[in-house]
mmCIF file of C-alpha atoms and ligand atoms in Angstrom:
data_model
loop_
_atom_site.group_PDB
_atom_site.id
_atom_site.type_symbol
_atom_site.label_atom_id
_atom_site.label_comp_id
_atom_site.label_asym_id
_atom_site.label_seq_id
_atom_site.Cartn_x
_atom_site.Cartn_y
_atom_site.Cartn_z
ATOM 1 C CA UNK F 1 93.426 107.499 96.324
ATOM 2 C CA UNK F 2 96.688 108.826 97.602
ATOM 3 C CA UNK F 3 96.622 107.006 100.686
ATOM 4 C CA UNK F 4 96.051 103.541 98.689
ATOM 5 C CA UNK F 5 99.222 104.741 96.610
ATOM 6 C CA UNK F 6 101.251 105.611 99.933
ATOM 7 C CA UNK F 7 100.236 102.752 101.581
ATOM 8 C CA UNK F 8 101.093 100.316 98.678
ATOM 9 C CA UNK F 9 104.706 101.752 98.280
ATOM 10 C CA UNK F 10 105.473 101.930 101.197
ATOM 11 C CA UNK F 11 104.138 98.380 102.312
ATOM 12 C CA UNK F 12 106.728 97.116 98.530
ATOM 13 C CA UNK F 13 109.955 99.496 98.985
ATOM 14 C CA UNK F 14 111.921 96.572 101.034
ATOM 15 C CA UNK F 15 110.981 94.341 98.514
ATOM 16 C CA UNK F 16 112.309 96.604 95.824
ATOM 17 C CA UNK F 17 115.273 97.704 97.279
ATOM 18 C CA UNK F 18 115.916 94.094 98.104
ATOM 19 C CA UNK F 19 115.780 93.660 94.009
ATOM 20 C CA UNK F 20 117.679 96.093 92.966
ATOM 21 C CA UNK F 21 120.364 96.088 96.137
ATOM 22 C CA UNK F 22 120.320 92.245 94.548
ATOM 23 C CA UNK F 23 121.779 93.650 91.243
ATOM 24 C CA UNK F 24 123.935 96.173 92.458
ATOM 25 C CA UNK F 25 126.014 94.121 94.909
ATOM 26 C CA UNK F 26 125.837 90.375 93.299
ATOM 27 C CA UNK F 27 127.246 88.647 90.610
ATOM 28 C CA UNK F 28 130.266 86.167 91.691
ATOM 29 C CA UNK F 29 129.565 83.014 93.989
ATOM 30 C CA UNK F 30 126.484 81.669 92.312
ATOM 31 C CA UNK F 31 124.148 80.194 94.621
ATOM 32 C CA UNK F 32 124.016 76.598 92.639
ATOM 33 C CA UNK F 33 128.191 76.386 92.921
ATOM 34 C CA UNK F 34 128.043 75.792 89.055
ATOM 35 C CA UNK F 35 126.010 72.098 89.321
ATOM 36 C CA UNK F 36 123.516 71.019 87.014
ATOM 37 C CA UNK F 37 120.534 69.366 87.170
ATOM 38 C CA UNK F 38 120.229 65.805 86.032
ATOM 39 C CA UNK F 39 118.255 67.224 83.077
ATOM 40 C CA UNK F 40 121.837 69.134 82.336
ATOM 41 C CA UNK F 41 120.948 72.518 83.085
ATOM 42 C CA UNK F 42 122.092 74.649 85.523
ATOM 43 C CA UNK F 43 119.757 74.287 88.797
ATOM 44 C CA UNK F 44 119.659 78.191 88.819
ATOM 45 C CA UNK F 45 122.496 80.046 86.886
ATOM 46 C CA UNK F 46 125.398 82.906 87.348
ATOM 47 C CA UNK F 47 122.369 85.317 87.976
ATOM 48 C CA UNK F 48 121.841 84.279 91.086
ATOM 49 C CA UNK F 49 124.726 84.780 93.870
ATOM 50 C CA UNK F 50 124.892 84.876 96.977
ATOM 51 C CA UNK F 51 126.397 88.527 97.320
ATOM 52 C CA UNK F 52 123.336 89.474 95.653
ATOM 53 C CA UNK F 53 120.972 87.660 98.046
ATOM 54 C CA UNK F 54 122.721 88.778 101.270
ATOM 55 C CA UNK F 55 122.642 92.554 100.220
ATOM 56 C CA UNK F 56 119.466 92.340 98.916
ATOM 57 C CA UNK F 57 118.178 90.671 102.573
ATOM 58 C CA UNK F 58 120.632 93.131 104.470
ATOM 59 C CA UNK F 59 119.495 96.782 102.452
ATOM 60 C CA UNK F 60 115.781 95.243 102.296
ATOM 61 C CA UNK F 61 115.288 94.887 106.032
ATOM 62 C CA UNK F 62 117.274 98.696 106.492
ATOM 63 C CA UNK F 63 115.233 99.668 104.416
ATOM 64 C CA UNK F 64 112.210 98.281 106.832
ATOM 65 C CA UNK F 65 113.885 99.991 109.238
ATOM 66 C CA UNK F 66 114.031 103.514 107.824
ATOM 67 C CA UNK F 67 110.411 102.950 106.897
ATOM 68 C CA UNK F 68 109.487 102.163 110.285
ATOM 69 C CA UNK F 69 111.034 105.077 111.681
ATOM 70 C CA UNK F 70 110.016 107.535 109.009
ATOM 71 C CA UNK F 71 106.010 106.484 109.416
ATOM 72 C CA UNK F 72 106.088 106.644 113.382
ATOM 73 C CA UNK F 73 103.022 108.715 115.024
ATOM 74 C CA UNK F 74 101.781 108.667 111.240
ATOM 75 C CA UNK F 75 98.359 107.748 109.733
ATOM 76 C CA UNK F 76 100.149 105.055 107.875
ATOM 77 C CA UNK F 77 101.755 103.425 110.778
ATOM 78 C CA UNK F 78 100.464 99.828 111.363
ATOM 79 C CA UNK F 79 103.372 98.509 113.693
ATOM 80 C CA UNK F 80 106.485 100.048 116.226
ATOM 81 C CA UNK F 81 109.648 99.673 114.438
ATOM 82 C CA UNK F 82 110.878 96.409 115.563
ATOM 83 C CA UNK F 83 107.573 95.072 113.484
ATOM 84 C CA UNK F 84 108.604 97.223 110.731
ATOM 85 C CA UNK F 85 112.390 95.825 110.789
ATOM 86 C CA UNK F 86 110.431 92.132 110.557
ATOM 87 C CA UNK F 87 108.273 92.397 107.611
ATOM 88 C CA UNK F 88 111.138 94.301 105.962
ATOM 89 C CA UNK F 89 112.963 91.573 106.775
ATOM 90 C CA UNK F 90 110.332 88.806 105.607
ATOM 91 C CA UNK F 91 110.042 91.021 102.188
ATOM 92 C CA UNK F 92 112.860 90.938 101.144
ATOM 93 C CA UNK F 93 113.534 87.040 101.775
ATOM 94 C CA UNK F 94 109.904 86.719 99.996
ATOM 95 C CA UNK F 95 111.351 88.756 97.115
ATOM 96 C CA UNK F 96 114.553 86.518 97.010
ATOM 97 C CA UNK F 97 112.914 83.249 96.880
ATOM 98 C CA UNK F 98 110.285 84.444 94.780
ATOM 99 C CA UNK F 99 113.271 85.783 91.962
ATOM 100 C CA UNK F 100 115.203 82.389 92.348
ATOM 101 C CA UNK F 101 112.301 80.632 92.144
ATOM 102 C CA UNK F 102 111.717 81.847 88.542
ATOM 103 C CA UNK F 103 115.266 81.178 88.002
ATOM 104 C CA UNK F 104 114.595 77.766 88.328
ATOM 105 C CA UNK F 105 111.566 77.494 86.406
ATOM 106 C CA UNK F 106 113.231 79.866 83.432
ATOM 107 C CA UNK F 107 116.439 76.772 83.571
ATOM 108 C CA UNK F 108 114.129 73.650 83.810
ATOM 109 C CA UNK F 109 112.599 75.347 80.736
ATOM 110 C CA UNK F 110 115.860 75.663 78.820
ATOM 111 C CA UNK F 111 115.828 79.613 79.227
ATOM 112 C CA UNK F 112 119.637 80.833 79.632
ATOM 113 C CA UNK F 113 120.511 83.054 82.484
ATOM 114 C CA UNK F 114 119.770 86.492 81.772
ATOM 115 C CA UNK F 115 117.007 86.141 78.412
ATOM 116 C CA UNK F 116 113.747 87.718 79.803
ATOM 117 C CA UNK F 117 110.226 86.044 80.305
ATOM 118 C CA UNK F 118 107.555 88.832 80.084
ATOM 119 C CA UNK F 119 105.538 89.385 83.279
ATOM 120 C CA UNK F 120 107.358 86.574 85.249
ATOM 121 C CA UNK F 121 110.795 88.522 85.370
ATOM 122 C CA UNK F 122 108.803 91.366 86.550
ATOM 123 C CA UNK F 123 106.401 90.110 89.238
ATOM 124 C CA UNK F 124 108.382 86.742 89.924
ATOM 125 C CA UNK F 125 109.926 89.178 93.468
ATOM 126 C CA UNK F 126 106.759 90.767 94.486
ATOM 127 C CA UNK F 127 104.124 87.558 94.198
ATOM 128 C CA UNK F 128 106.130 85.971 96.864
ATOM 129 C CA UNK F 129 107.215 89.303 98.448
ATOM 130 C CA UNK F 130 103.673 90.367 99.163
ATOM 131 C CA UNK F 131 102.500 86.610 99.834
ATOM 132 C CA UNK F 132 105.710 86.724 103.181
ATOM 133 C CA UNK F 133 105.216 89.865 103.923
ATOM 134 C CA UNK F 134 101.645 89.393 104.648
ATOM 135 C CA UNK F 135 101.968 86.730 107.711
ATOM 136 C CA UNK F 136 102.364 89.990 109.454
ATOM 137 C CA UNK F 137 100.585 92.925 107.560
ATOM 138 C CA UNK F 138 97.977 93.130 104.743
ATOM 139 C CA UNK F 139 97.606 96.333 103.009
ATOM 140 C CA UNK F 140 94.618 95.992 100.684
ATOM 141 C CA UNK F 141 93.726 93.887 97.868
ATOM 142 C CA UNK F 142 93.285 97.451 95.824
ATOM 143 C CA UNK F 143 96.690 98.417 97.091
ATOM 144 C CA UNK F 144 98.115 94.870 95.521
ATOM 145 C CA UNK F 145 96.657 95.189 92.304
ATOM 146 C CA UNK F 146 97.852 98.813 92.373
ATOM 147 C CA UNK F 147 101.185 97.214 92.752
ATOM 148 C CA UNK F 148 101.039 94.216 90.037
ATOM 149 C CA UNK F 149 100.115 97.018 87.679
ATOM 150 C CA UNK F 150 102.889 99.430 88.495
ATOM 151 C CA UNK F 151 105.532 97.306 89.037
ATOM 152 C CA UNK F 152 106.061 95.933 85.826
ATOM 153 C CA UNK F 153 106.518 99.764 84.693
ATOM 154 C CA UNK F 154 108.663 100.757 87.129
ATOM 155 C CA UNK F 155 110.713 97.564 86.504
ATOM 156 C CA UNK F 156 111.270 98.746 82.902
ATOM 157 C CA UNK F 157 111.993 102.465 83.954
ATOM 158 C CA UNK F 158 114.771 101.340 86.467
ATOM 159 C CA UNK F 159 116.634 98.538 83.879
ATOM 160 C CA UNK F 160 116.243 101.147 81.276
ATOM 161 C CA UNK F 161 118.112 103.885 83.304
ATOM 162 C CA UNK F 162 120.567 101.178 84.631
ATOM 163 C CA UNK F 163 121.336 100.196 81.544
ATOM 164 C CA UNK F 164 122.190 103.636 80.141
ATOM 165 C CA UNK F 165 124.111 103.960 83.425
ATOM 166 C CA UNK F 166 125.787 101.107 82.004
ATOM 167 C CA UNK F 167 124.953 98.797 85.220
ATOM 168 C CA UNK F 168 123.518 96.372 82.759
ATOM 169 C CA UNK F 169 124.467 95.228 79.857
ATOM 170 C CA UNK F 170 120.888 94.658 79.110
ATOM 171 C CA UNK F 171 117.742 97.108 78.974
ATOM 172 C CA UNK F 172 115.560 94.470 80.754
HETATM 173 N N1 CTP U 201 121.850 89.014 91.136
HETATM 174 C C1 CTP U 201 122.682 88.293 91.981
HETATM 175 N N2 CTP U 201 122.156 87.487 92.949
HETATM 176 C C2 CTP U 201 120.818 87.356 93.101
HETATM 177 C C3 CTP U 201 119.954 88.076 92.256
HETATM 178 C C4 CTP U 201 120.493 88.894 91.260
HETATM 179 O O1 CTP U 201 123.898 88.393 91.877
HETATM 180 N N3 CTP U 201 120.347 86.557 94.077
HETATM 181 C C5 CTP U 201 122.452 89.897 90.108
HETATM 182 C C6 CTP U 201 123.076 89.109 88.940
HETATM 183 O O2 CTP U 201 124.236 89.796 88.545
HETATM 184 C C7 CTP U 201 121.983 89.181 87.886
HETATM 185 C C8 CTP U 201 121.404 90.579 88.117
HETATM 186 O O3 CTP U 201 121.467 90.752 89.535
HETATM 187 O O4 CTP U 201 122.481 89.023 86.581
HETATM 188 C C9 CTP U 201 119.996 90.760 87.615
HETATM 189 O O5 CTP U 201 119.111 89.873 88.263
HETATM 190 P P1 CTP U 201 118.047 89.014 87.453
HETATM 191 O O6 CTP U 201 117.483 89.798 86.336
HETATM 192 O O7 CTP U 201 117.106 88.466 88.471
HETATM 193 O O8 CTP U 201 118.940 87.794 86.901
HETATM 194 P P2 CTP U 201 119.268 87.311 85.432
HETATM 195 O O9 CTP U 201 120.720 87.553 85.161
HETATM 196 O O10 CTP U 201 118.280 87.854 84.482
HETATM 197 O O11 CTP U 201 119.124 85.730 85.538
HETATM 198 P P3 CTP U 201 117.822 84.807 85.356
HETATM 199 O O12 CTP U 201 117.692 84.523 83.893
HETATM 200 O O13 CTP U 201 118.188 83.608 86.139
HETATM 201 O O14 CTP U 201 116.646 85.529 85.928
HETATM 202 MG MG1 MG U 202 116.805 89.243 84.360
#
């Protein structure tokens, strides 16, 4: 049981840090420059910069790095630390497309930047996370259902704090 939970976290930390390093560090040079679709909506909204999606790629594969390091001569290694660097690397660019990706699909649907979609704002990172990250390293199909359940609760926990931090202006 532990080891599934171990494994699982530490297989999705790049991938989170990459989200949250995202909404730490972004928030000026939108990645769309502004334009609008021909429907007349933005193609993907202030929310998504590309501060955010360079320090979210940059902390994400550090983070890879650390991880790499840290599990070395380890039950739980399944790589030397260059291949650790990569799929941090690969997770965090998964977790990016996979969070821009949604901001697409929340515009084309008329949803303004920043008004929350249950369960896709949540897992929108990690589906695509998990689904690059695995061209190099599987964990489980217990360990990723561990993670779609979790996920959405530590989501909450972290806005919620970062809101009362005043980092948001939003609890979600
Ligand atoms: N952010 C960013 N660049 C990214 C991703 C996130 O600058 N590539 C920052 C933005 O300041 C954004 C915040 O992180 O407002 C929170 O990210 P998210 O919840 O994904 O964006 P939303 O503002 O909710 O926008 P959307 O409705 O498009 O999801
Ligand atoms: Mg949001």
């Amino acid at each position: 049981m532990w080891d599934l939970i171990i494994r699982a976290f530490l297989f999705i930390l790049p991938a989170y840090i990459a989200n949250s390093s995202a909404a730490l560090f972004g928030g000026k040079t939108p990645l769309d420059s502004g334009k609008c679709m021909s429907d007349g909506k933005r193609i993907l909204g202030d929310g998504k910069t590309f501060q955010g999606l360079f320090a979210a790629i940059f902390f994400g594969t550090i983070t890879g790095y650390m991880i790499g390091v840290f599990v070395q001569g380890t039950e739980f290694a399944v790589g030397n630390v260059e291949f650790y660097i990569l799929l941090g690397f690969f997770m965090s660019l998964g977790a990016m497309v996979g969070d821009i990706t949604a901001s697409f699909v929340k515009r084309r649907k008329g949803i303004k930047r920043g008004q929350p979609v249950f369960g896709l704002d949540q897992l929108d990172f990690l589906v695509v996370a998990v689904l690059f990250g695995s061209i190099f390293y599987f964990p489980g199909w217990l360990e990723v259902i561990f993670l779609l359940i979790v996920t959405p609760i530590l989501h909450g926990l972290v806005n919620f704090v970062g809101f009362k931090l005043k980092c948001k202006s939003v609890p979600w």
